[in-house]
mmCIF file of C-alpha atoms in Angstrom:
data_model
loop_
_atom_site.group_PDB
_atom_site.id
_atom_site.type_symbol
_atom_site.label_atom_id
_atom_site.label_comp_id
_atom_site.label_asym_id
_atom_site.label_seq_id
_atom_site.Cartn_x
_atom_site.Cartn_y
_atom_site.Cartn_z
ATOM 1 C CA UNK A 1 0.037 0.006 0.078
ATOM 2 C CA UNK A 2 1.614 3.302 -1.252
ATOM 3 C CA UNK A 3 -0.724 5.672 0.810
ATOM 4 C CA UNK A 4 -3.530 7.839 -0.431
ATOM 5 C CA UNK A 5 -3.735 8.248 -4.209
ATOM 6 C CA UNK A 6 -5.685 10.962 -6.016
ATOM 7 C CA UNK A 7 -6.470 11.269 -9.683
ATOM 8 C CA UNK A 8 -5.867 13.405 -11.617
ATOM 9 C CA UNK A 9 -3.067 15.501 -10.244
ATOM 10 C CA UNK A 10 -4.175 18.444 -12.174
ATOM 11 C CA UNK A 11 -7.338 19.428 -14.133
ATOM 12 C CA UNK A 12 -8.022 22.459 -16.173
ATOM 13 C CA UNK A 13 -11.536 22.907 -17.155
ATOM 14 C CA UNK A 14 -13.726 25.660 -18.692
ATOM 15 C CA UNK A 15 -16.338 27.308 -16.557
ATOM 16 C CA UNK A 16 -19.565 25.500 -16.645
ATOM 17 C CA UNK A 17 -18.062 22.073 -17.223
ATOM 18 C CA UNK A 18 -18.391 19.229 -14.829
ATOM 19 C CA UNK A 19 -15.483 17.521 -13.217
ATOM 20 C CA UNK A 20 -14.886 14.401 -11.216
ATOM 21 C CA UNK A 21 -11.889 13.576 -8.956
ATOM 22 C CA UNK A 22 -11.101 10.174 -7.458
ATOM 23 C CA UNK A 23 -9.480 9.310 -4.129
ATOM 24 C CA UNK A 24 -8.096 5.698 -3.250
ATOM 25 C CA UNK A 25 -7.505 5.666 0.538
ATOM 26 C CA UNK A 26 -5.202 3.458 2.546
ATOM 27 C CA UNK A 27 -7.077 0.138 2.375
ATOM 28 C CA UNK A 28 -7.469 -0.482 6.103
ATOM 29 C CA UNK A 29 -8.566 3.006 6.956
ATOM 30 C CA UNK A 30 -12.339 3.391 7.783
ATOM 31 C CA UNK A 31 -12.656 7.151 7.454
ATOM 32 C CA UNK A 32 -12.115 9.266 4.315
ATOM 33 C CA UNK A 33 -12.213 13.013 4.319
ATOM 34 C CA UNK A 34 -12.179 15.707 1.579
ATOM 35 C CA UNK A 35 -10.646 19.148 2.098
ATOM 36 C CA UNK A 36 -10.055 22.118 -0.046
ATOM 37 C CA UNK A 37 -7.098 24.490 -0.037
ATOM 38 C CA UNK A 38 -6.940 27.838 -1.755
ATOM 39 C CA UNK A 39 -4.060 30.064 -2.094
ATOM 40 C CA UNK A 40 -2.706 31.383 1.117
ATOM 41 C CA UNK A 41 -5.126 29.373 3.184
ATOM 42 C CA UNK A 42 -4.933 26.166 5.211
ATOM 43 C CA UNK A 43 -7.080 23.205 4.086
ATOM 44 C CA UNK A 44 -10.743 23.553 4.858
ATOM 45 C CA UNK A 45 -13.000 20.646 5.670
ATOM 46 C CA UNK A 46 -15.679 19.646 2.855
ATOM 47 C CA UNK A 47 -17.050 16.196 3.924
ATOM 48 C CA UNK A 48 -16.223 12.836 5.408
ATOM 49 C CA UNK A 49 -17.213 9.282 5.232
ATOM 50 C CA UNK A 50 -17.306 6.415 7.691
ATOM 51 C CA UNK A 51 -16.851 3.490 5.500
ATOM 52 C CA UNK A 52 -19.656 4.135 2.796
ATOM 53 C CA UNK A 53 -21.849 6.454 4.838
ATOM 54 C CA UNK A 54 -21.409 10.168 4.222
ATOM 55 C CA UNK A 55 -21.881 11.549 7.751
ATOM 56 C CA UNK A 56 -21.058 15.204 7.551
ATOM 57 C CA UNK A 57 -20.879 18.009 4.955
ATOM 58 C CA UNK A 58 -19.481 21.419 5.290
ATOM 59 C CA UNK A 59 -21.638 24.441 4.442
ATOM 60 C CA UNK A 60 -18.756 25.028 1.890
ATOM 61 C CA UNK A 61 -20.087 22.037 -0.130
ATOM 62 C CA UNK A 62 -22.770 23.767 -2.213
ATOM 63 C CA UNK A 63 -25.377 21.672 -4.097
ATOM 64 C CA UNK A 64 -23.026 21.878 -7.182
ATOM 65 C CA UNK A 65 -20.818 19.452 -5.146
ATOM 66 C CA UNK A 66 -21.471 15.682 -4.586
ATOM 67 C CA UNK A 67 -19.331 13.071 -3.088
ATOM 68 C CA UNK A 68 -19.592 9.355 -2.936
ATOM 69 C CA UNK A 69 -17.872 6.443 -1.503
ATOM 70 C CA UNK A 70 -19.392 3.218 -2.943
ATOM 71 C CA UNK A 71 -18.778 0.094 -0.929
ATOM 72 C CA UNK A 72 -16.551 1.973 1.456
ATOM 73 C CA UNK A 73 -13.467 1.837 -0.761
ATOM 74 C CA UNK A 74 -12.491 4.655 -3.146
ATOM 75 C CA UNK A 75 -14.292 8.043 -3.143
ATOM 76 C CA UNK A 76 -15.271 10.559 -5.879
ATOM 77 C CA UNK A 77 -15.914 14.240 -5.753
ATOM 78 C CA UNK A 78 -17.866 15.699 -8.488
ATOM 79 C CA UNK A 79 -18.229 19.400 -9.213
ATOM 80 C CA UNK A 80 -21.143 20.397 -11.443
ATOM 81 C CA UNK A 81 -21.201 23.607 -13.537
ATOM 82 C CA UNK A 82 -17.770 24.753 -12.353
ATOM 83 C CA UNK A 83 -17.005 28.327 -11.331
ATOM 84 C CA UNK A 84 -13.781 30.186 -11.135
ATOM 85 C CA UNK A 85 -14.144 30.256 -7.492
ATOM 86 C CA UNK A 86 -13.870 26.514 -7.412
ATOM 87 C CA UNK A 87 -10.250 26.713 -8.463
ATOM 88 C CA UNK A 88 -8.302 25.194 -5.546
ATOM 89 C CA UNK A 89 -6.411 22.067 -4.484
ATOM 90 C CA UNK A 90 -8.697 19.274 -3.322
ATOM 91 C CA UNK A 91 -7.183 17.095 -0.845
ATOM 92 C CA UNK A 92 -8.282 13.644 0.225
ATOM 93 C CA UNK A 93 -7.278 11.994 3.423
ATOM 94 C CA UNK A 94 -7.957 8.773 5.170
ATOM 95 C CA UNK A 95 -7.700 7.578 8.750
ATOM 96 C CA UNK A 96 -8.312 4.570 10.933
ATOM 97 C CA UNK A 97 -10.334 5.548 14.005
ATOM 98 C CA UNK A 98 -11.272 2.799 16.466
ATOM 99 C CA UNK A 99 -9.684 3.190 19.799
ATOM 100 C CA UNK A 100 -8.182 6.608 19.160
ATOM 101 C CA UNK A 101 -7.303 9.249 16.657
ATOM 102 C CA UNK A 102 -3.744 9.826 15.295
ATOM 103 C CA UNK A 103 -4.191 12.225 12.430
ATOM 104 C CA UNK A 104 -4.780 11.623 8.788
ATOM 105 C CA UNK A 105 -2.751 10.529 5.790
ATOM 106 C CA UNK A 106 -3.348 12.911 2.991
ATOM 107 C CA UNK A 107 -2.998 12.455 -0.738
ATOM 108 C CA UNK A 108 -1.071 14.681 -3.031
ATOM 109 C CA UNK A 109 -4.139 16.528 -4.040
ATOM 110 C CA UNK A 110 -5.981 17.372 -7.330
ATOM 111 C CA UNK A 111 -5.170 21.009 -8.493
ATOM 112 C CA UNK A 112 -8.256 22.306 -10.254
ATOM 113 C CA UNK A 113 -8.135 25.433 -12.405
ATOM 114 C CA UNK A 114 -11.355 26.752 -13.906
ATOM 115 C CA UNK A 115 -10.834 29.124 -16.836
ATOM 116 C CA UNK B 1 -13.611 33.564 12.344
ATOM 117 C CA UNK B 2 -10.209 32.007 12.397
ATOM 118 C CA UNK B 3 -10.106 29.481 15.203
ATOM 119 C CA UNK B 4 -6.616 28.482 14.514
ATOM 120 C CA UNK B 5 -4.191 31.278 14.033
ATOM 121 C CA UNK B 6 -0.489 31.115 12.657
ATOM 122 C CA UNK B 7 0.444 34.874 12.867
ATOM 123 C CA UNK B 8 3.822 34.499 11.229
ATOM 124 C CA UNK B 9 3.461 33.980 7.393
ATOM 125 C CA UNK B 10 7.121 33.150 7.135
ATOM 126 C CA UNK B 11 10.200 32.441 9.163
ATOM 127 C CA UNK B 12 13.765 32.178 8.029
ATOM 128 C CA UNK B 13 16.636 30.553 10.066
ATOM 129 C CA UNK B 14 20.206 29.380 9.601
ATOM 130 C CA UNK B 15 20.987 25.741 9.283
ATOM 131 C CA UNK B 16 21.811 24.141 12.628
ATOM 132 C CA UNK B 17 19.838 26.784 14.540
ATOM 133 C CA UNK B 18 16.454 26.385 16.202
ATOM 134 C CA UNK B 19 13.209 27.109 14.426
ATOM 135 C CA UNK B 20 10.176 27.914 16.499
ATOM 136 C CA UNK B 21 6.751 27.990 14.782
ATOM 137 C CA UNK B 22 3.927 29.380 16.689
ATOM 138 C CA UNK B 23 0.058 28.606 16.798
ATOM 139 C CA UNK B 24 -2.785 30.118 18.794
ATOM 140 C CA UNK B 25 -6.317 28.816 19.054
ATOM 141 C CA UNK B 26 -9.620 30.228 20.204
ATOM 142 C CA UNK B 27 -11.829 27.205 20.496
ATOM 143 C CA UNK B 28 -11.599 25.715 24.051
ATOM 144 C CA UNK B 29 -13.115 22.442 22.796
ATOM 145 C CA UNK B 30 -10.016 21.587 20.805
ATOM 146 C CA UNK B 31 -8.287 18.599 22.476
ATOM 147 C CA UNK B 32 -5.974 17.258 19.871
ATOM 148 C CA UNK B 33 -3.371 19.273 17.902
ATOM 149 C CA UNK B 34 -1.236 18.350 15.035
ATOM 150 C CA UNK B 35 1.498 19.877 12.844
ATOM 151 C CA UNK B 36 1.732 19.159 9.227
ATOM 152 C CA UNK B 37 4.394 19.862 6.696
ATOM 153 C CA UNK B 38 3.667 20.669 3.021
ATOM 154 C CA UNK B 39 5.870 20.824 0.065
ATOM 155 C CA UNK B 40 4.853 22.587 -3.071
ATOM 156 C CA UNK B 41 2.457 20.521 -5.155
ATOM 157 C CA UNK B 42 2.208 17.823 -2.596
ATOM 158 C CA UNK B 43 -0.334 17.015 0.227
ATOM 159 C CA UNK B 44 0.363 17.801 3.806
ATOM 160 C CA UNK B 45 2.508 15.130 5.629
ATOM 161 C CA UNK B 46 1.861 14.516 9.248
ATOM 162 C CA UNK B 47 4.740 15.657 11.527
ATOM 163 C CA UNK B 48 3.788 15.308 15.216
ATOM 164 C CA UNK B 49 0.844 15.628 17.427
ATOM 165 C CA UNK B 50 -0.133 16.322 21.035
ATOM 166 C CA UNK B 51 -3.209 15.600 23.186
ATOM 167 C CA UNK B 52 -4.616 18.160 25.480
ATOM 168 C CA UNK B 53 -3.782 15.980 28.394
ATOM 169 C CA UNK B 54 0.032 16.626 27.741
ATOM 170 C CA UNK B 55 2.143 19.787 27.585
ATOM 171 C CA UNK B 56 5.106 18.316 25.531
ATOM 172 C CA UNK B 57 5.666 15.720 22.909
ATOM 173 C CA UNK B 58 8.936 14.823 21.319
ATOM 174 C CA UNK B 59 9.990 13.096 18.175
ATOM 175 C CA UNK B 60 13.550 13.199 17.132
ATOM 176 C CA UNK B 61 14.317 16.840 16.109
ATOM 177 C CA UNK B 62 10.695 17.914 16.533
ATOM 178 C CA UNK B 63 9.087 19.010 19.845
ATOM 179 C CA UNK B 64 5.699 20.313 20.257
ATOM 180 C CA UNK B 65 4.734 22.371 23.382
ATOM 181 C CA UNK B 66 1.124 23.004 24.415
ATOM 182 C CA UNK B 67 0.070 25.726 26.834
ATOM 183 C CA UNK B 68 -3.581 25.284 27.472
ATOM 184 C CA UNK B 69 -4.031 28.235 29.648
ATOM 185 C CA UNK B 70 -2.764 30.517 26.862
ATOM 186 C CA UNK B 71 -4.313 28.533 24.126
ATOM 187 C CA UNK B 72 -0.944 28.369 22.377
ATOM 188 C CA UNK B 73 1.243 25.680 20.930
ATOM 189 C CA UNK B 74 4.585 25.755 19.334
ATOM 190 C CA UNK B 75 6.821 23.544 17.224
ATOM 191 C CA UNK B 76 10.484 23.424 17.914
ATOM 192 C CA UNK B 77 12.849 22.005 15.294
ATOM 193 C CA UNK B 78 16.417 21.677 16.420
ATOM 194 C CA UNK B 79 18.725 21.394 14.709
ATOM 195 C CA UNK B 80 17.096 22.975 11.517
ATOM 196 C CA UNK B 81 18.108 21.532 8.225
ATOM 197 C CA UNK B 82 17.620 22.885 4.699
ATOM 198 C CA UNK B 83 15.329 19.962 3.951
ATOM 199 C CA UNK B 84 12.990 21.234 6.586
ATOM 200 C CA UNK B 85 12.036 24.267 4.316
ATOM 201 C CA UNK B 86 8.330 23.904 3.645
ATOM 202 C CA UNK B 87 4.941 25.239 4.813
ATOM 203 C CA UNK B 88 3.974 24.156 8.246
ATOM 204 C CA UNK B 89 0.367 23.966 9.233
ATOM 205 C CA UNK B 90 -0.971 23.808 12.728
ATOM 206 C CA UNK B 91 -4.277 21.977 12.958
ATOM 207 C CA UNK B 92 -6.778 21.132 15.731
ATOM 208 C CA UNK B 93 -9.461 18.669 16.349
ATOM 209 C CA UNK B 94 -12.398 19.328 18.885
ATOM 210 C CA UNK B 95 -14.158 16.818 21.164
ATOM 211 C CA UNK B 96 -17.169 15.492 19.272
ATOM 212 C CA UNK B 97 -16.196 16.959 15.961
ATOM 213 C CA UNK B 98 -15.654 13.502 14.353
ATOM 214 C CA UNK B 99 -11.996 14.199 14.004
ATOM 215 C CA UNK B 100 -12.556 17.193 11.611
ATOM 216 C CA UNK B 101 -9.326 19.347 11.482
ATOM 217 C CA UNK B 102 -9.285 22.989 11.572
ATOM 218 C CA UNK B 103 -6.116 24.344 10.110
ATOM 219 C CA UNK B 104 -4.180 27.595 10.406
ATOM 220 C CA UNK B 105 -3.074 29.406 7.324
ATOM 221 C CA UNK B 106 0.492 28.064 7.540
ATOM 222 C CA UNK B 107 3.925 29.444 8.044
ATOM 223 C CA UNK B 108 6.639 29.266 5.397
ATOM 224 C CA UNK B 109 9.931 28.097 7.003
ATOM 225 C CA UNK B 110 13.058 28.697 4.980
ATOM 226 C CA UNK B 111 16.240 27.162 6.402
ATOM 227 C CA UNK B 112 19.393 28.714 4.817
ATOM 228 C CA UNK B 113 22.538 26.757 4.510
#
């Protein structure tokens, strides 16, 4: 297991197009998180899954955003009708939470540029 | 409202000297704190953490200090090495938050040879 994988690494899209990102977490991790990082800011929480259940969504996640984690394995984050303000680094992270919390492992991120 | 604040956008130190990165927080529900290191075009990498029941945690060259009464934590790197040059993020998790992390804006550390 090589850690958390995200695909693609970079995406340039025209405003109004739909985009989908994929995240493959560490296989034994039961929690998966999506964060967004814009220039000069720290990562901001978007949503998280416990196995296949999406348990919380941030108010940052407008109705143009949808995330899934079928069968509790990989996850996808889709943005519909992209806007220039969606340009950011989208980070996926996973963790194993049972008896305690020891932080996340982040992927390398998907850099989205909306032109 | 910025609940985790890193007031120094950048810090420059000489190789071999100590680097001290600071972080302040406002949410008294935070009970677990982490430092992440980030290189350009990569995701954040976990560095060290501390629970609110402790006031110090050490891992090799990295030590994190927590002052709960001041709502302040700091990361000490000694000795600093050029490879430590990166953006350092302070993050915190609150009780009952499902382990969501709230991050500061980061501090760019440059270690000069």
